[in-house]
Coordinates of C-alpha atoms in Angstrom, one line a residue:
X1 CA 136.1 199.5 180.5
X2 CA 135.2 202.2 177.7
X3 CA 132.8 204.8 179.0
X4 CA 131.0 206.8 176.5
X5 CA 130.0 210.3 177.6
X6 CA 127.7 212.2 175.2
X7 CA 126.8 215.7 176.4
X8 CA 126.6 219.0 174.5
X9 CA 128.2 221.0 177.3
X10 CA 131.8 220.9 177.5
X11 CA 132.0 221.6 181.1
X12 CA 129.6 218.8 182.0
X13 CA 131.9 216.5 180.0
X14 CA 135.0 217.8 181.9
X15 CA 133.2 217.2 185.1
X16 CA 132.3 213.5 184.2
X17 CA 135.8 212.7 182.9
X18 CA 137.2 213.8 186.1
X19 CA 134.9 211.7 188.1
X20 CA 135.3 208.6 185.9
X21 CA 139.0 209.1 186.5
X22 CA 138.3 207.9 190.1
X23 CA 137.1 204.7 188.8
X24 CA 139.3 201.6 188.4
X25 CA 140.4 200.5 184.8
X26 CA 137.7 203.1 183.1
X27 CA 138.6 205.2 180.1
X28 CA 136.3 208.1 179.1
X29 CA 135.5 208.7 175.3
X30 CA 133.6 211.7 175.1
X31 CA 131.6 213.6 172.2
X32 CA 129.7 217.0 172.7
X33 CA 128.1 216.3 169.3
X34 CA 125.5 213.6 169.4
X35 CA 125.6 212.8 165.8
X36 CA 129.3 212.2 165.9
X37 CA 128.7 210.2 169.0
X38 CA 126.3 207.8 167.1
X39 CA 128.7 207.7 164.3
X40 CA 131.4 206.3 166.6
X41 CA 129.0 203.7 168.0
X42 CA 128.3 202.3 164.6
X43 CA 132.0 201.3 164.4
X44 CA 132.8 200.6 168.1
X45 CA 131.1 199.3 171.2
X46 CA 131.3 200.9 174.7
X47 CA 130.8 199.4 178.1
X48 CA 128.6 201.9 179.5
X49 CA 126.8 205.0 177.9
X50 CA 126.4 208.2 179.8
X51 CA 124.2 210.6 177.9
X52 CA 122.5 214.0 178.6
X53 CA 118.7 214.5 177.8
X54 CA 118.8 218.2 176.9
X55 CA 120.8 218.2 173.5
X56 CA 120.0 220.0 170.1
X57 CA 119.0 218.1 167.2
X58 CA 119.1 214.7 169.0
X59 CA 118.0 214.6 172.6
X60 CA 119.0 212.0 175.1
X61 CA 116.0 209.8 174.5
X62 CA 116.2 209.9 170.8
X63 CA 120.0 209.1 171.1
X64 CA 119.2 206.0 173.3
X65 CA 116.7 204.8 170.8
X66 CA 119.1 204.9 168.0
X67 CA 121.8 203.5 170.2
X68 CA 119.8 200.5 170.8
X69 CA 118.8 200.0 167.2
X70 CA 122.6 199.0 166.6
X71 CA 122.9 195.2 166.7
X72 CA 126.1 195.3 168.9
X73 CA 124.7 198.0 171.5
X74 CA 121.4 196.3 172.6
X75 CA 122.7 195.0 175.9
X76 CA 125.2 197.7 176.8
X77 CA 124.1 199.8 180.0
X78 CA 122.7 203.2 179.6
X79 CA 122.5 206.0 182.3
X80 CA 120.6 209.3 181.3
X81 CA 121.6 212.4 182.9
X82 CA 118.9 214.8 183.0
X83 CA 117.7 218.1 185.0
X84 CA 114.1 217.1 183.8
X85 CA 112.0 216.0 186.7
X86 CA 109.1 214.8 184.3
X87 CA 108.1 211.3 185.0
X88 CA 106.9 211.2 181.1
X89 CA 110.6 211.9 180.0
X90 CA 111.7 209.1 182.3
X91 CA 109.2 206.7 181.0
X92 CA 110.2 207.6 177.5
X93 CA 113.9 206.9 178.3
X94 CA 113.0 203.5 179.9
X95 CA 111.1 202.7 177.0
X96 CA 113.8 203.7 174.6
X97 CA 116.2 201.2 176.6
X98 CA 117.6 203.6 179.6
X99 CA 118.8 201.5 182.5
X100 CA 119.3 204.2 185.2
X101 CA 119.1 208.1 185.6
X102 CA 121.3 210.7 187.2
X103 CA 119.9 214.1 188.1
X104 CA 121.7 217.4 187.7
X105 CA 123.3 218.9 189.5
X106 CA 125.3 215.5 189.8
X107 CA 126.1 214.2 193.1
X108 CA 129.6 212.7 193.1
X109 CA 128.6 209.9 195.6
X110 CA 125.6 209.1 193.7
X111 CA 127.5 209.2 190.4
X112 CA 130.3 206.8 191.7
X113 CA 127.6 204.3 193.1
X114 CA 125.3 204.4 190.1
X115 CA 128.2 204.2 187.7
X116 CA 129.8 201.2 189.5
X117 CA 126.3 199.3 189.5
X118 CA 126.3 199.6 185.7
X119 CA 130.0 198.6 185.4
X120 CA 129.0 195.5 187.6
X121 CA 126.1 194.8 185.4
X122 CA 128.6 194.8 182.4
X123 CA 131.0 192.6 183.8
X124 CA 128.3 190.3 184.6
X125 CA 127.4 190.2 181.2
X126 CA 130.9 189.3 180.3
X127 CA 131.1 186.4 182.7
X128 CA 127.6 185.0 181.2
X129 CA 128.9 185.2 177.8
X130 CA 132.2 183.5 178.8
X131 CA 130.3 181.0 180.5
X132 CA 128.1 180.4 177.5
X133 CA 130.8 180.2 175.2
X134 CA 132.6 177.8 177.7
X135 CA 129.4 175.6 177.7
X136 CA 129.0 175.6 173.9
X137 CA 132.7 174.5 173.6
X138 CA 132.3 171.9 176.0
X139 CA 128.9 170.7 174.2
X140 CA 130.8 170.7 170.9
X141 CA 133.7 168.7 172.4
X142 CA 131.3 166.2 174.0
X143 CA 129.4 165.9 170.7
X144 CA 132.5 165.4 168.7
X145 CA 133.6 162.7 171.0
X146 CA 130.3 160.9 170.6
X147 CA 130.3 161.2 167.0
X148 CA 133.9 159.8 167.1
X149 CA 132.8 156.7 169.0
X150 CA 130.0 156.2 166.7
X151 CA 132.4 156.2 163.8
X152 CA 134.5 153.9 165.5
X153 CA 131.6 151.5 166.3
X154 CA 130.4 151.8 162.4
X155 CA 134.2 150.9 161.4
X156 CA 134.3 148.0 163.7
X157 CA 131.1 146.7 162.3
X158 CA 132.5 147.1 158.8
X159 CA 135.7 145.3 159.7
X160 CA 133.4 142.3 161.1
X161 CA 131.9 142.2 157.6
X162 CA 135.2 142.5 156.1
X163 CA 136.3 139.3 157.7
X164 CA 133.7 137.2 156.5
X165 CA 133.1 138.9 152.9
X166 CA 135.9 138.6 150.2
X167 CA 134.5 141.4 148.4
X168 CA 135.4 144.0 150.9
X169 CA 138.6 145.6 152.1
X170 CA 139.7 148.5 149.9
X171 CA 136.3 148.0 148.4
X172 CA 134.8 150.0 151.3
X173 CA 137.1 153.0 150.8
X174 CA 136.4 153.3 147.2
X175 CA 132.7 152.7 147.2
X176 CA 132.3 155.2 150.2
X177 CA 134.2 157.8 148.3
X178 CA 132.4 157.1 145.0
X179 CA 129.1 157.7 147.2
X180 CA 130.3 161.1 148.5
X181 CA 131.4 162.2 145.0
X182 CA 127.9 161.2 143.6
X183 CA 126.2 163.1 146.7
X184 CA 128.2 166.2 146.0
X185 CA 127.3 166.4 142.5
X186 CA 123.8 165.8 143.2
X187 CA 123.8 169.0 145.3
X188 CA 124.4 167.4 148.9
X189 CA 125.8 169.9 151.7
X190 CA 129.1 169.3 153.3
X191 CA 127.6 167.7 156.2
X192 CA 125.5 165.3 154.2
X193 CA 128.4 164.3 152.1
X194 CA 130.3 163.4 155.2
X195 CA 127.3 161.2 156.4
X196 CA 127.3 159.5 153.0
X197 CA 131.1 158.8 153.4
X198 CA 130.7 157.4 156.8
X199 CA 127.5 155.4 156.4
X200 CA 127.8 153.7 152.8
X201 CA 130.6 151.3 154.1
X202 CA 127.9 149.6 156.0
X203 CA 125.9 148.6 153.1
X204 CA 126.7 144.9 153.3
X205 CA 127.0 144.7 157.1
X206 CA 124.1 142.1 156.9
X207 CA 126.4 139.6 155.4
X208 CA 127.6 138.8 159.0
X209 CA 124.2 136.6 159.2
X210 CA 124.9 134.9 155.7
X211 CA 125.8 131.3 156.3
X212 CA 129.6 130.6 155.2
X213 CA 128.5 128.1 152.6
X214 CA 126.7 130.8 150.7
X215 CA 128.6 133.8 151.3
X216 CA 132.0 132.1 150.2
X217 CA 130.8 129.9 147.6
X218 CA 133.0 130.1 144.5
X219 CA 130.4 129.2 141.7
X220 CA 127.0 130.6 140.9
X221 CA 124.4 130.7 143.8
X222 CA 121.2 128.5 143.2
X223 CA 117.9 130.3 143.3
X224 CA 117.3 129.0 146.8
X225 CA 121.0 130.2 147.8
X226 CA 120.3 133.5 146.3
X227 CA 117.1 134.1 148.2
X228 CA 119.0 133.4 151.5
X229 CA 122.0 135.8 150.2
X230 CA 119.3 138.6 149.5
X231 CA 118.4 138.5 153.4
X232 CA 121.6 140.2 154.0
X233 CA 119.9 143.6 153.1
X234 CA 117.0 143.2 155.7
X235 CA 119.6 141.7 158.4
X236 CA 121.9 144.9 157.9
X237 CA 118.8 147.1 158.2
X238 CA 117.7 145.4 161.5
X239 CA 121.2 145.7 162.9
X240 CA 121.6 149.4 162.2
X241 CA 118.2 150.7 162.8
X242 CA 118.6 150.2 166.4
X243 CA 121.0 153.2 166.5
X244 CA 119.2 156.3 167.3
X245 CA 121.7 158.9 165.6
X246 CA 121.1 160.1 162.3
X247 CA 124.2 158.4 161.1
X248 CA 123.1 154.9 162.0
X249 CA 119.6 155.8 160.7
X250 CA 121.0 156.8 157.3
X251 CA 123.5 153.5 157.2
X252 CA 120.2 151.3 157.9
X253 CA 118.5 153.1 155.1
X254 CA 121.4 152.3 152.8
X255 CA 121.6 148.7 153.9
X256 CA 117.9 147.9 153.3
X257 CA 117.9 149.7 149.5
X258 CA 121.1 149.5 147.7
X259 CA 120.1 146.5 146.0
X260 CA 116.9 148.0 144.7
X261 CA 116.6 148.7 141.1
X262 CA 115.3 151.8 139.4
X263 CA 113.0 149.6 137.3
X264 CA 111.5 147.8 140.5
X265 CA 113.1 144.5 139.9
X266 CA 115.6 144.7 142.7
X267 CA 115.5 143.4 146.4
X268 CA 114.2 143.0 148.9
X269 CA 111.1 145.0 148.7
X270 CA 111.1 145.5 144.8
X271 CA 110.8 149.4 145.1
X272 CA 111.1 151.5 141.9
X273 CA 112.1 155.1 140.8
X274 CA 112.0 157.8 143.6
X275 CA 110.2 155.3 145.8
X276 CA 113.7 153.9 146.3
X277 CA 115.6 156.3 148.8
X278 CA 118.1 158.6 147.0
X279 CA 120.9 157.4 149.0
X280 CA 120.1 153.9 148.3
X281 CA 120.2 154.9 144.6
X282 CA 123.6 156.5 145.2
X283 CA 125.3 153.5 146.7
X284 CA 124.0 151.2 144.0
X285 CA 125.9 152.9 141.5
X286 CA 129.0 153.2 143.6
X287 CA 129.0 149.6 144.9
X288 CA 128.5 147.9 141.5
X289 CA 131.0 150.1 139.6
X290 CA 133.5 149.2 142.2
X291 CA 132.5 145.5 142.2
X292 CA 132.8 145.3 138.5
X293 CA 136.2 147.1 138.3
X294 CA 137.8 145.1 141.2
X295 CA 139.7 141.9 140.9
X296 CA 138.7 139.1 143.2
X297 CA 139.9 135.4 143.4
X298 CA 136.9 134.2 141.5
X299 CA 137.1 136.9 138.7
X300 CA 139.1 139.5 137.0
X301 CA 138.3 143.3 137.2
X302 CA 136.6 144.8 134.3
X303 CA 138.4 147.7 132.2
X304 CA 136.9 151.1 133.5
X305 CA 135.5 151.7 129.8
X306 CA 133.5 148.3 130.0
X307 CA 132.3 149.1 133.6
X308 CA 131.2 152.6 132.2
X309 CA 129.4 151.0 129.3
X310 CA 127.6 148.7 131.6
X311 CA 126.2 151.7 133.9
X312 CA 125.2 153.4 130.7
X313 CA 123.3 150.4 129.5
X314 CA 121.6 150.1 132.9
X315 CA 120.6 153.6 133.0
X316 CA 116.7 153.8 133.9
X317 CA 116.9 150.0 134.5
X318 CA 119.3 149.1 137.4
X319 CA 120.4 152.7 138.0
X320 CA 118.9 156.0 138.5
X321 CA 120.0 158.3 135.5
X322 CA 120.8 161.1 137.7
X323 CA 123.0 159.1 139.8
X324 CA 124.8 157.9 136.6
X325 CA 125.1 161.5 135.4
X326 CA 126.5 162.7 138.8
X327 CA 129.1 159.9 138.7
X328 CA 130.3 160.4 135.1
X329 CA 130.6 164.2 135.8
X330 CA 133.8 163.7 137.7
X331 CA 135.5 160.7 136.2
X332 CA 138.9 162.1 136.8
X333 CA 138.2 161.9 140.6
X334 CA 136.7 158.6 140.1
X335 CA 140.1 157.4 138.6
X336 CA 142.0 159.0 141.3
X337 CA 140.0 157.2 144.0
X338 CA 140.8 154.0 142.2
X339 CA 144.3 154.7 142.3
X340 CA 144.4 155.9 146.0
X341 CA 142.7 152.8 147.4
X342 CA 144.4 149.9 145.8
X343 CA 143.9 146.4 147.2
X344 CA 146.5 145.3 149.6

């Protein structure tokens, strides 16, 4: 424990140092110049301050006040040493932040007792701080475990959809990374980008409720069949909205809105423009681009240039122009994602 002594009288300082030597594991740090003592405190942090009241230029009350104004010294125990019996001086010292007092001449027994009390106070502060840190780490660890379980649940739901939908597989990885890329270029923070990455693969989870004869049909759907297919957006929303976490709520929003079109001709609600949640507008670009460029049993993948031309032609119609711009801003990364996540 570092005990800071500030007293303009060298004899008093020597006496205090001698008494501190009788305390276990305590190191005295001494200043006879109050200004130099404050300068030291600006860079260092004592565990206890012993300060004299009667000093030139900066008295004990003023020293304590300035000491307490240092952000790292607000909770350090302080004992003011004084020959002044005035209650007014003690009141001022208490208001400035003193914890206890010692009268001159100093009684050794009283000094040891009061100083040990302040040292115990400081040790208790350490214990509370360590416990708070331990609790914070425990909460963080538990939160991370819950998030990991939630991610696993989302992954399993994605896999369930993958078994039924021939257009998934590596598609989930590509479109989710495209979604994060667009979100980043639109100014999303790191945490929000991660949510986009983790929630966007759930966009078509509602297809688990689509009949096989429609979901797996090779040819073009009839208008009646397409109406049934469109229900997967609402089905996915109804599945995911039951989750209380932010991640599940974002996934539900994406599931419900990624088939809306910027001009209002999409489904299931026919929303238009900024009435469509931004995450839904982001996933619309990512999902369609990957669908166009992916090879499936019933179609060949488009060349990248042709798919990009389609996105440009649908600017302001199917797609939000700002999402198109954000996607095109990082085409080199788009190509890297395409190469990284190939169909197995």
